[in-house]
Coordinates of C-alpha atoms in Angstrom, one line a residue:
Chain I
X1 CA 7.9 11.1 8.5
X2 CA 4.1 11.6 8.6
X3 CA 2.5 9.5 11.2
X4 CA -1.0 8.2 10.5
X5 CA -3.1 7.2 13.5
X6 CA -6.4 5.3 13.1
X7 CA -9.2 5.0 15.6
X8 CA -10.6 2.8 16.8
X9 CA -8.2 -0.2 16.6
X10 CA -11.3 -2.4 16.3
X11 CA -14.9 -1.9 15.8
X12 CA -18.0 -4.1 15.9
X13 CA -21.1 -3.0 14.0
X14 CA -24.4 -4.7 13.3
X15 CA -25.4 -5.7 9.8
X16 CA -27.1 -2.8 8.0
X17 CA -25.7 -0.2 10.5
X18 CA -23.1 2.5 9.8
X19 CA -19.4 2.0 10.4
X20 CA -17.1 4.9 10.8
X21 CA -13.3 4.7 10.9
X22 CA -11.1 7.7 11.6
X23 CA -7.6 8.5 10.5
X24 CA -5.4 11.4 11.6
X25 CA -2.2 12.6 10.1
X26 CA 0.6 14.2 12.1
X27 CA 0.7 17.1 9.6
X28 CA -1.5 18.4 6.8
X29 CA -1.6 16.2 3.7
X30 CA -3.6 18.8 1.8
X31 CA -1.4 20.0 -1.1
X32 CA -1.7 23.8 -1.6
X33 CA -0.9 23.6 -5.4
X34 CA -3.9 21.5 -6.3
X35 CA -6.1 21.6 -3.1
X36 CA -6.1 17.8 -3.1
X37 CA -5.8 15.6 0.0
X38 CA -3.2 12.9 -0.4
X39 CA -5.0 10.1 1.4
X40 CA -6.1 6.6 0.3
X41 CA -8.1 3.9 2.1
X42 CA -7.6 0.1 1.7
X43 CA -9.6 -3.0 2.7
X44 CA -7.8 -6.2 3.6
X45 CA -9.9 -9.3 4.0
X46 CA -8.5 -12.3 5.9
X47 CA -5.9 -14.2 3.8
X48 CA -6.1 -11.6 1.0
X49 CA -3.9 -8.8 -0.3
X50 CA -5.1 -5.2 0.3
X51 CA -7.6 -3.7 -2.1
X52 CA -7.8 0.0 -2.9
X53 CA -11.1 1.6 -1.9
X54 CA -10.6 5.4 -2.1
X55 CA -8.0 7.9 -3.2
X56 CA -7.8 11.7 -3.0
X57 CA -9.6 11.2 0.3
X58 CA -13.0 10.8 -1.3
X59 CA -12.8 9.4 -4.8
X60 CA -14.0 5.8 -5.0
X61 CA -12.0 3.3 -7.0
X62 CA -13.9 1.8 -9.9
X63 CA -16.0 -1.1 -8.8
X64 CA -16.1 -0.1 -5.1
X65 CA -19.7 -0.1 -3.8
X66 CA -21.2 3.3 -3.1
X67 CA -21.8 2.4 0.5
X68 CA -18.1 3.2 1.0
X69 CA -17.3 6.9 1.2
X70 CA -14.4 9.0 2.4
X71 CA -14.2 12.5 3.7
X72 CA -12.0 14.8 5.7
X73 CA -9.9 17.9 6.1
X74 CA -6.1 18.5 6.0
X75 CA -5.4 16.2 8.9
X76 CA -8.6 14.4 9.9
X77 CA -10.2 11.9 7.7
X78 CA -13.1 9.4 7.8
X79 CA -14.0 6.2 6.0
X80 CA -17.8 5.5 6.3
X81 CA -19.6 2.3 5.4
X82 CA -23.2 3.4 5.2
X83 CA -24.9 0.0 5.6
X84 CA -22.6 -2.8 6.8
X85 CA -22.7 -6.0 4.8
X86 CA -21.2 -9.3 5.9
X87 CA -18.5 -9.2 3.2
X88 CA -17.2 -5.9 4.7
X89 CA -15.5 -7.7 7.6
X90 CA -11.9 -6.8 7.1
X91 CA -9.0 -4.7 8.3
X92 CA -9.1 -1.1 6.9
X93 CA -5.9 1.0 6.4
X94 CA -5.5 4.7 5.6
X95 CA -2.3 5.8 3.7
X96 CA -0.8 9.1 3.0
X97 CA 1.0 9.8 -0.3
X98 CA 1.9 13.4 0.4
X99 CA 5.5 12.7 1.0
X100 CA 8.1 10.0 1.1
X101 CA 8.2 7.7 3.1
X102 CA 4.7 6.8 2.2
X103 CA 3.0 5.7 5.5
X104 CA 0.0 3.7 6.6
X105 CA -2.2 3.8 9.6
X106 CA -2.0 0.9 12.0
X107 CA -5.3 -0.6 10.7
X108 CA -8.8 -0.9 12.1
X109 CA -10.4 -4.3 12.4
X110 CA -14.1 -4.2 11.5
X111 CA -16.3 -7.0 12.8
X112 CA -19.9 -7.8 12.9
Chain F
X1 CA -7.2 -8.4 -16.7
X2 CA -4.4 -6.8 -14.6
X3 CA -2.4 -9.4 -12.6
X4 CA 0.7 -9.1 -10.5
X5 CA 2.4 -12.3 -9.4
X6 CA 5.3 -12.2 -6.9
X7 CA 7.8 -15.0 -6.5
X8 CA 11.2 -15.7 -4.9
X9 CA 10.3 -15.8 -1.2
X10 CA 11.5 -18.4 1.2
X11 CA 13.5 -19.1 4.3
X12 CA 16.9 -17.4 4.5
X13 CA 19.5 -16.9 7.2
X14 CA 20.3 -13.5 8.6
X15 CA 22.9 -11.7 6.6
X16 CA 22.1 -13.5 3.4
X17 CA 20.5 -12.3 0.2
X18 CA 17.3 -13.0 -1.7
X19 CA 15.7 -11.6 -4.9
X20 CA 12.0 -11.2 -5.3
X21 CA 10.3 -11.0 -8.7
X22 CA 6.9 -9.5 -9.7
X23 CA 5.6 -10.5 -13.1
X24 CA 2.8 -8.4 -14.4
X25 CA 0.2 -8.9 -17.1
X26 CA -2.7 -7.0 -18.4
X27 CA -1.0 -3.6 -18.6
X28 CA 2.2 -2.1 -20.0
X29 CA 4.7 -2.1 -17.1
X30 CA 6.8 0.7 -18.6
X31 CA 3.9 3.1 -18.2
X32 CA 3.6 2.8 -14.5
X33 CA 5.5 3.5 -11.2
X34 CA 5.7 0.3 -9.1
X35 CA 6.0 -0.2 -5.4
X36 CA 7.0 -2.9 -2.9
X37 CA 5.0 -3.0 0.4
X38 CA 5.5 -5.5 3.2
X39 CA 3.4 -6.9 6.0
X40 CA 5.1 -8.7 9.0
X41 CA 3.1 -11.7 10.3
X42 CA 0.0 -10.4 12.1
X43 CA 1.0 -6.8 11.6
X44 CA 0.1 -3.8 9.5
X45 CA 1.4 -2.5 6.1
X46 CA 4.8 -0.9 5.6
X47 CA 5.8 0.7 2.4
X48 CA 9.3 -0.4 1.3
X49 CA 10.3 1.0 -2.0
X50 CA 9.2 2.7 -5.2
X51 CA 10.7 2.7 -8.7
X52 CA 9.8 5.1 -11.4
X53 CA 8.3 3.9 -14.7
X54 CA 11.7 4.1 -16.5
X55 CA 13.7 2.8 -13.6
X56 CA 15.7 6.0 -13.2
X57 CA 14.3 7.0 -9.8
X58 CA 14.0 5.0 -6.6
X59 CA 13.0 5.8 -3.1
X60 CA 13.2 3.5 0.0
X61 CA 12.1 3.5 3.6
X62 CA 15.0 4.2 5.9
X63 CA 15.1 0.7 7.4
X64 CA 16.0 -0.9 4.1
X65 CA 17.9 1.8 2.3
X66 CA 21.4 0.6 1.3
X67 CA 20.3 -3.0 1.7
X68 CA 17.4 -3.4 -0.8
X69 CA 17.5 -2.4 -4.4
X70 CA 14.5 -2.2 -6.7
X71 CA 14.9 -2.7 -10.5
X72 CA 12.7 -3.5 -13.4
X73 CA 12.9 -5.0 -16.9
X74 CA 10.0 -3.5 -18.7
X75 CA 10.6 -5.7 -21.8
X76 CA 10.0 -8.8 -19.6
X77 CA 7.1 -7.2 -17.7
X78 CA 9.0 -7.9 -14.4
X79 CA 9.8 -6.0 -11.3
X80 CA 12.6 -7.1 -8.9
X81 CA 13.5 -6.5 -5.3
X82 CA 17.1 -7.4 -4.5
X83 CA 17.4 -7.8 -0.7
X84 CA 20.8 -8.2 1.0
X85 CA 22.1 -8.2 4.6
X86 CA 18.7 -9.6 5.6
X87 CA 17.6 -9.2 9.2
X88 CA 15.1 -11.1 11.3
X89 CA 12.9 -8.0 11.2
X90 CA 12.6 -8.2 7.4
X91 CA 10.4 -11.2 7.8
X92 CA 7.2 -10.4 6.1
X93 CA 4.9 -11.0 3.1
X94 CA 6.2 -8.8 0.3
X95 CA 3.7 -7.3 -2.1
X96 CA 4.3 -5.6 -5.4
X97 CA 1.7 -3.0 -6.3
X98 CA 0.9 -0.8 -9.2
X99 CA 0.9 3.0 -8.9
X100 CA -1.6 5.2 -10.7
X101 CA -0.9 6.4 -14.3
X102 CA 0.7 9.8 -14.7
X103 CA 1.7 10.4 -11.0
X104 CA 5.2 11.0 -9.8
X105 CA 6.7 8.2 -7.7
X106 CA 6.4 10.1 -4.4
X107 CA 2.7 10.6 -4.7
X108 CA 1.1 7.3 -5.3
X109 CA -1.7 5.1 -4.0
X110 CA -1.5 1.4 -4.8
X111 CA -3.8 -0.8 -6.8
X112 CA -4.0 -3.5 -7.7
X113 CA -1.6 -5.6 -5.5
X114 CA -0.2 -9.0 -6.0
X115 CA -0.9 -11.9 -3.8
X116 CA 2.4 -11.5 -2.0
X117 CA 5.4 -13.8 -1.3
X118 CA 6.6 -14.7 2.2
X119 CA 10.2 -14.0 3.2
X120 CA 11.3 -15.6 6.5
X121 CA 14.6 -14.6 7.9
X122 CA 15.7 -17.0 10.5
X123 CA 18.8 -18.9 11.7

C-alpha cells in the first residue's frame, strides 16, 4: 500500500498570509505512461463532507478559488493557499489514486 | 445540480449486518464509477470500496474485503453498500462519492461527496 504522510499535522496562519501543506508518498505516484501525478487534495470544513480542491496534483476543480494551488514531484507534493481567508479554516487531506487501495494522508488542520 | 444522499446508517450490534444506500440525482449514475469512503469519529478519511460504472468490477480495502459488498442499480440511480459481520472498528460516517468521468476504477479522485450516514457498531 502507498502511505501518504502530511506535514505539519496542524498549522496556524494569519489572515492574508500564505499557508503551505506538504504531502509525501511512500513511492512515486507519477505514471510513466502519461507523465501525470496521481494526487488529489480535499478540504473538509467542520461538520461538512470533504470537498475536492485539486486533482492531477495541480489542476484546480471548477469553482475552487485561485488562491489554492498544488505542485510537486513524484513523491513530494504541496498545497498552497496564497492569501488565507477566514473561510479556509478546515482540515486538508491529500489522496493518491495511483494504485488500489486508494489512500489518504492523515490530514492537516489549518487554523487562523 | 449533482446530489448524493446516503441513508441506512444506525446502531447495530457486532456481527450483524446493515445496508447503506446512496441515491444520486443531477447526473446519469450509469456513466460513473462510484466509491465509498468512511471516517471514524474524530479521525481521517479511509477509502472503503469502488464499483465500476456497469457494476462488473469492484475493489475493496483489505479490512472489509469479504464482509462488505458494493452494488448498484443504475435504473434507480442508487448505489448500495451491504455490510456484514460488522465490527466495532467499522464505526464511522460512510460517504458515497462520485468518480471522474472516463477514468478506470483504480484511478479516481472523488467529487462530489454525499453528506454521509453514521454507522455505530456497539453492543
